[in-house]
CSV table of C-alpha atoms in Angstrom, one decimal:
chain,number,residue,atom,x,y,z
A,1,GLY,CA,17.4,-37.5,129.4
A,2,ALA,CA,14.0,-38.3,130.6
A,3,VAL,CA,13.2,-38.9,134.3
A,4,VAL,CA,11.5,-41.9,135.7
A,5,SER,CA,10.8,-42.3,139.4
A,6,GLN,CA,10.0,-45.3,141.6
A,7,HIS,CA,8.4,-45.4,145.0
A,8,PRO,CA,9.3,-46.7,147.4
A,9,SER,CA,13.0,-47.1,146.9
A,10,TRP,CA,13.1,-49.9,149.5
A,11,VAL,CA,10.5,-51.8,151.4
A,12,ILE,CA,10.5,-54.6,154.0
A,13,CYS,CA,7.3,-56.6,154.4
A,14,LYS,CA,6.2,-59.7,156.2
A,15,SER,CA,5.4,-62.9,154.4
A,16,GLY,CA,1.8,-63.1,153.2
A,17,THR,CA,1.3,-59.3,152.8
A,18,SER,CA,1.1,-57.4,149.6
A,19,VAL,CA,3.3,-54.6,148.4
A,20,LYS,CA,2.7,-51.9,145.8
A,21,ILE,CA,5.4,-50.3,143.8
A,22,GLU,CA,4.8,-47.2,141.7
A,23,CYS,CA,6.6,-46.2,138.6
A,24,ARG,CA,6.2,-42.7,137.2
A,25,SER,CA,7.5,-41.0,134.1
A,26,LEU,CA,7.9,-37.4,135.2
A,27,ASP,CA,8.5,-35.4,132.0
A,28,PHE,CA,6.9,-37.4,129.2
A,29,GLN,CA,3.9,-39.6,128.6
A,30,ALA,CA,4.5,-43.3,128.3
A,31,THR,CA,2.0,-45.6,126.8
A,32,THR,CA,4.3,-48.5,127.5
A,33,MET,CA,6.3,-49.3,130.6
A,34,PHE,CA,8.2,-52.4,131.6
A,35,TRP,CA,8.9,-54.2,134.9
A,36,TYR,CA,12.1,-56.1,135.5
A,37,ARG,CA,13.5,-57.9,138.4
A,38,GLN,CA,17.1,-58.5,139.2
A,39,PHE,CA,18.6,-60.9,141.6
A,40,PRO,CA,22.0,-60.2,143.1
A,41,LYS,CA,24.9,-60.5,140.6
A,42,GLN,CA,22.5,-61.4,137.8
A,43,SER,CA,21.1,-59.6,134.8
A,44,LEU,CA,17.7,-57.9,134.4
A,45,MET,CA,14.8,-60.2,133.7
A,46,LEU,CA,11.8,-58.8,132.0
A,47,MET,CA,8.7,-59.6,133.9
A,48,ALA,CA,6.0,-57.9,132.0
A,49,THR,CA,5.0,-55.1,129.6
A,50,SER,CA,2.6,-52.6,131.0
A,51,ASN,CA,0.3,-50.9,128.4
A,52,GLU,CA,-1.8,-47.9,129.3
A,53,GLY,CA,-5.5,-48.7,129.2
A,54,SER,CA,-5.1,-52.4,128.6
A,55,LYS,CA,-3.9,-55.5,130.3
A,56,ALA,CA,-0.3,-56.1,130.9
A,57,THR,CA,1.6,-58.7,128.9
A,58,TYR,CA,3.5,-61.1,131.1
A,59,GLU,CA,6.6,-63.0,130.2
A,60,GLN,CA,6.6,-66.8,130.3
A,61,GLY,CA,6.9,-68.1,133.8
A,62,VAL,CA,5.8,-64.9,135.5
A,63,GLU,CA,2.6,-65.4,137.5
A,64,LYS,CA,0.1,-62.7,136.6
A,65,ASP,CA,-2.0,-63.3,139.7
A,66,LYS,CA,1.0,-62.8,141.9
A,67,PHE,CA,2.4,-59.7,140.2
A,68,LEU,CA,-0.5,-57.4,139.4
A,69,ILE,CA,0.3,-54.6,137.0
A,70,ASN,CA,-1.9,-51.6,136.5
A,71,HIS,CA,-1.1,-48.8,134.0
A,72,ALA,CA,-3.9,-46.4,134.8
A,73,SER,CA,-2.5,-43.3,133.2
A,74,LEU,CA,0.1,-42.2,130.7
A,75,THR,CA,2.6,-41.4,133.5
A,76,LEU,CA,1.9,-44.1,136.1
A,77,SER,CA,2.3,-47.9,136.3
A,78,THR,CA,2.0,-49.9,139.5
A,79,LEU,CA,3.3,-53.4,140.4
A,80,THR,CA,1.7,-55.1,143.3
A,81,VAL,CA,3.4,-58.2,144.7
A,82,THR,CA,0.6,-60.1,146.3
A,83,SER,CA,1.0,-62.6,149.2
A,84,ALA,CA,4.7,-62.0,149.2
A,85,HIS,CA,7.1,-64.7,150.1
A,86,PRO,CA,10.9,-64.5,150.9
A,87,GLU,CA,11.7,-65.8,147.4
A,88,ASP,CA,10.0,-62.6,146.0
A,89,SER,CA,12.8,-60.6,147.6
A,90,SER,CA,14.6,-58.9,144.8
A,91,PHE,CA,15.4,-55.6,143.1
A,92,TYR,CA,12.5,-54.4,141.0
A,93,ILE,CA,13.2,-51.9,138.2
A,94,CYS,CA,10.7,-50.2,136.0
A,95,SER,CA,11.3,-48.4,132.7
A,96,ALA,CA,9.2,-46.1,130.5
A,97,LEU,CA,9.4,-46.2,126.8
A,98,ARG,CA,9.9,-42.9,125.1
A,99,ARG,CA,9.0,-43.2,121.4
A,100,GLY,CA,10.8,-41.0,118.9
A,101,PRO,CA,14.1,-40.8,117.1
A,102,SER,CA,16.1,-42.6,119.9
A,103,TYR,CA,13.2,-44.9,120.9
A,104,GLU,CA,14.7,-45.5,124.3
A,105,GLN,CA,13.6,-47.0,127.6
A,106,TYR,CA,14.3,-44.8,130.6
A,107,PHE,CA,14.9,-46.7,133.8
A,108,GLY,CA,13.7,-45.9,137.3
A,109,PRO,CA,16.0,-46.0,140.3
A,110,GLY,CA,14.7,-49.4,141.4
A,111,THR,CA,12.9,-50.7,144.5
A,112,ARG,CA,14.5,-53.2,146.8
A,113,LEU,CA,12.0,-55.5,148.3
A,114,THR,CA,12.8,-57.7,151.3
A,115,VAL,CA,10.2,-60.2,152.5
A,116,THR,CA,10.8,-61.5,156.0
B,1,GLU,CA,13.9,-66.2,120.1
B,2,LEU,CA,16.4,-63.5,120.6
B,3,LYS,CA,19.4,-64.4,122.8
B,4,VAL,CA,22.1,-62.0,123.9
B,5,GLU,CA,25.5,-63.3,125.1
B,6,GLN,CA,28.1,-61.1,126.7
B,7,ASN,CA,31.7,-61.9,127.6
B,8,PRO,CA,33.7,-61.8,129.6
B,9,LEU,CA,31.6,-62.0,132.7
B,10,PHE,CA,34.3,-60.5,134.8
B,11,LEU,CA,37.2,-58.2,134.1
B,12,SER,CA,39.8,-57.2,136.7
B,13,MET,CA,42.5,-54.7,135.7
B,14,GLN,CA,44.9,-52.3,137.1
B,15,GLU,CA,44.4,-48.6,136.4
B,16,GLY,CA,45.8,-47.3,133.2
B,17,LYS,CA,47.6,-50.5,132.3
B,18,LYS,CA,45.8,-52.0,129.3
B,19,ASN,CA,42.9,-51.7,127.0
B,20,TYR,CA,40.0,-54.2,127.2
B,21,THR,CA,37.0,-55.1,125.2
B,22,ILE,CA,33.6,-56.4,126.2
B,23,TYR,CA,31.8,-58.4,123.5
B,24,CYS,CA,28.0,-58.6,123.0
B,25,ASN,CA,26.6,-61.1,120.6
B,26,TYR,CA,23.0,-61.5,119.7
B,27,SER,CA,21.2,-64.2,117.8
B,28,THR,CA,18.6,-62.5,115.6
B,29,THR,CA,18.1,-59.3,113.6
B,30,SER,CA,17.7,-56.2,115.7
B,31,ASP,CA,17.6,-52.5,114.9
B,32,ARG,CA,18.9,-51.1,118.2
B,33,LEU,CA,21.5,-52.0,120.7
B,34,TYR,CA,22.1,-50.3,124.0
B,35,TRP,CA,24.9,-50.2,126.5
B,36,TYR,CA,24.3,-49.5,130.2
B,37,ARG,CA,26.3,-49.1,133.3
B,38,GLN,CA,25.1,-50.3,136.8
B,39,ASP,CA,26.7,-49.4,140.0
B,40,PRO,CA,26.2,-51.6,143.1
B,41,GLY,CA,22.7,-51.1,144.5
B,42,LYS,CA,21.7,-48.7,141.8
B,43,SER,CA,19.6,-48.8,138.6
B,44,LEU,CA,20.9,-48.5,135.1
B,45,GLU,CA,22.6,-45.6,133.5
B,46,SER,CA,22.4,-45.3,129.8
B,47,LEU,CA,25.8,-45.1,128.0
B,48,PHE,CA,25.2,-45.6,124.3
B,49,VAL,CA,22.5,-46.2,121.8
B,50,LEU,CA,23.7,-47.8,118.5
B,51,LEU,CA,21.3,-47.7,115.6
B,52,SER,CA,23.0,-48.7,112.4
B,53,ASN,CA,25.7,-51.0,111.1
B,54,GLY,CA,29.2,-49.5,111.6
B,55,ALA,CA,28.0,-47.1,114.3
B,56,VAL,CA,30.7,-46.0,116.6
B,57,LYS,CA,30.2,-43.8,119.7
B,58,GLN,CA,32.7,-42.6,122.2
B,59,GLU,CA,32.4,-41.0,125.6
B,60,GLY,CA,35.6,-40.5,127.6
B,61,ARG,CA,37.4,-43.8,127.9
B,62,LEU,CA,34.5,-45.9,126.6
B,63,MET,CA,33.9,-46.6,122.9
B,64,ALA,CA,31.1,-48.7,121.6
B,65,SER,CA,30.6,-50.1,118.1
B,66,LEU,CA,28.1,-52.1,116.2
B,67,ASP,CA,28.4,-54.7,113.4
B,68,THR,CA,24.8,-55.7,112.5
B,69,LYS,CA,26.0,-58.2,109.9
B,70,ALA,CA,28.0,-60.1,112.5
B,71,ARG,CA,25.4,-59.3,115.2
B,72,LEU,CA,28.2,-58.1,117.4
B,73,SER,CA,28.7,-55.0,119.5
B,74,THR,CA,31.9,-54.2,121.4
B,75,LEU,CA,32.5,-51.9,124.3
B,76,HIS,CA,36.1,-50.8,124.4
B,77,ILE,CA,37.8,-49.5,127.5
B,78,THR,CA,40.9,-47.4,127.2
B,79,ALA,CA,43.3,-47.2,130.1
B,80,ALA,CA,40.7,-47.8,132.7
B,81,VAL,CA,40.5,-45.7,135.9
B,82,HIS,CA,38.8,-46.7,139.2
B,83,ASP,CA,35.7,-44.6,138.4
B,84,LEU,CA,34.9,-47.1,135.7
B,85,SER,CA,34.4,-50.0,138.1
B,86,ALA,CA,30.8,-51.1,137.6
B,87,THR,CA,28.8,-53.8,135.8
B,88,TYR,CA,28.2,-53.2,132.1
B,89,PHE,CA,25.2,-54.6,130.3
B,90,CYS,CA,24.3,-54.6,126.6
B,91,ALA,CA,20.7,-54.9,125.6
B,92,VAL,CA,19.2,-55.6,122.3
B,93,ARG,CA,15.8,-54.5,121.1
B,94,SER,CA,13.7,-57.5,120.0
B,95,TYR,CA,12.8,-56.9,116.4
B,96,ASN,CA,9.2,-55.7,115.9
B,97,THR,CA,8.6,-55.4,119.6
B,98,ASP,CA,9.4,-52.9,122.3
B,99,LYS,CA,11.2,-55.4,124.5
B,100,LEU,CA,14.8,-55.3,125.5
B,101,ILE,CA,16.8,-58.5,126.0
B,102,PHE,CA,19.7,-58.0,128.3
B,103,GLY,CA,23.1,-59.7,128.2
B,104,THR,CA,24.5,-61.4,131.3
B,105,GLY,CA,26.5,-58.3,132.3
B,106,THR,CA,30.3,-57.8,132.7
B,107,ARG,CA,31.6,-56.9,136.1
B,108,LEU,CA,34.5,-54.6,135.7
B,109,GLN,CA,36.9,-54.0,138.6
B,110,VAL,CA,39.6,-51.5,138.3
B,111,PHE,CA,42.2,-51.4,141.1
B,112,PRO,CA,44.9,-48.8,141.8
């Protein structure tokens, strides 16, 4: 299967600071990537669709000014949580879409964000 | 709007005792259904991709099937072992988009 990496795997930051999370597809080019967040014992919630070379598409209720997404190349998307607050603490998972016969999203290992 | 329901939410079973099924219902037409496994603190591991009506896939003690007419997929667990303890999610591709809509997840606990 394809490989998607995320960095960092965990981060602790203070309230009011910004945090950037990187998502890389290591062995294929991905014009489309996705960002999800997951609270403890809950399902994955899609936050936004990241499109290479264009603006991200955010799901309803997700603040685009708070969760900045940049898909600068075919292998890298970044999520920046701006002015983080404790309620932003969560597990953030990215995926990269590999088009083709299986048309499958490959998931990164996730980033655990704790805001103190 | 596509909605995905999964049940049960929680399954607890003793190793090897019985067979169990997790159900995944979805509300609108879709052309792809996925099953994933998630261990605590980890990301998703892909188990199965089901593409057509009547599709059946098996891997070890897990078997997944898809009935597109009933908009139902099942994940059948045969004589579970402790290694299968995890949370299982189904996800459905929203038709004509690239988005995946996830079910609520089923937490499976297998004890000796």
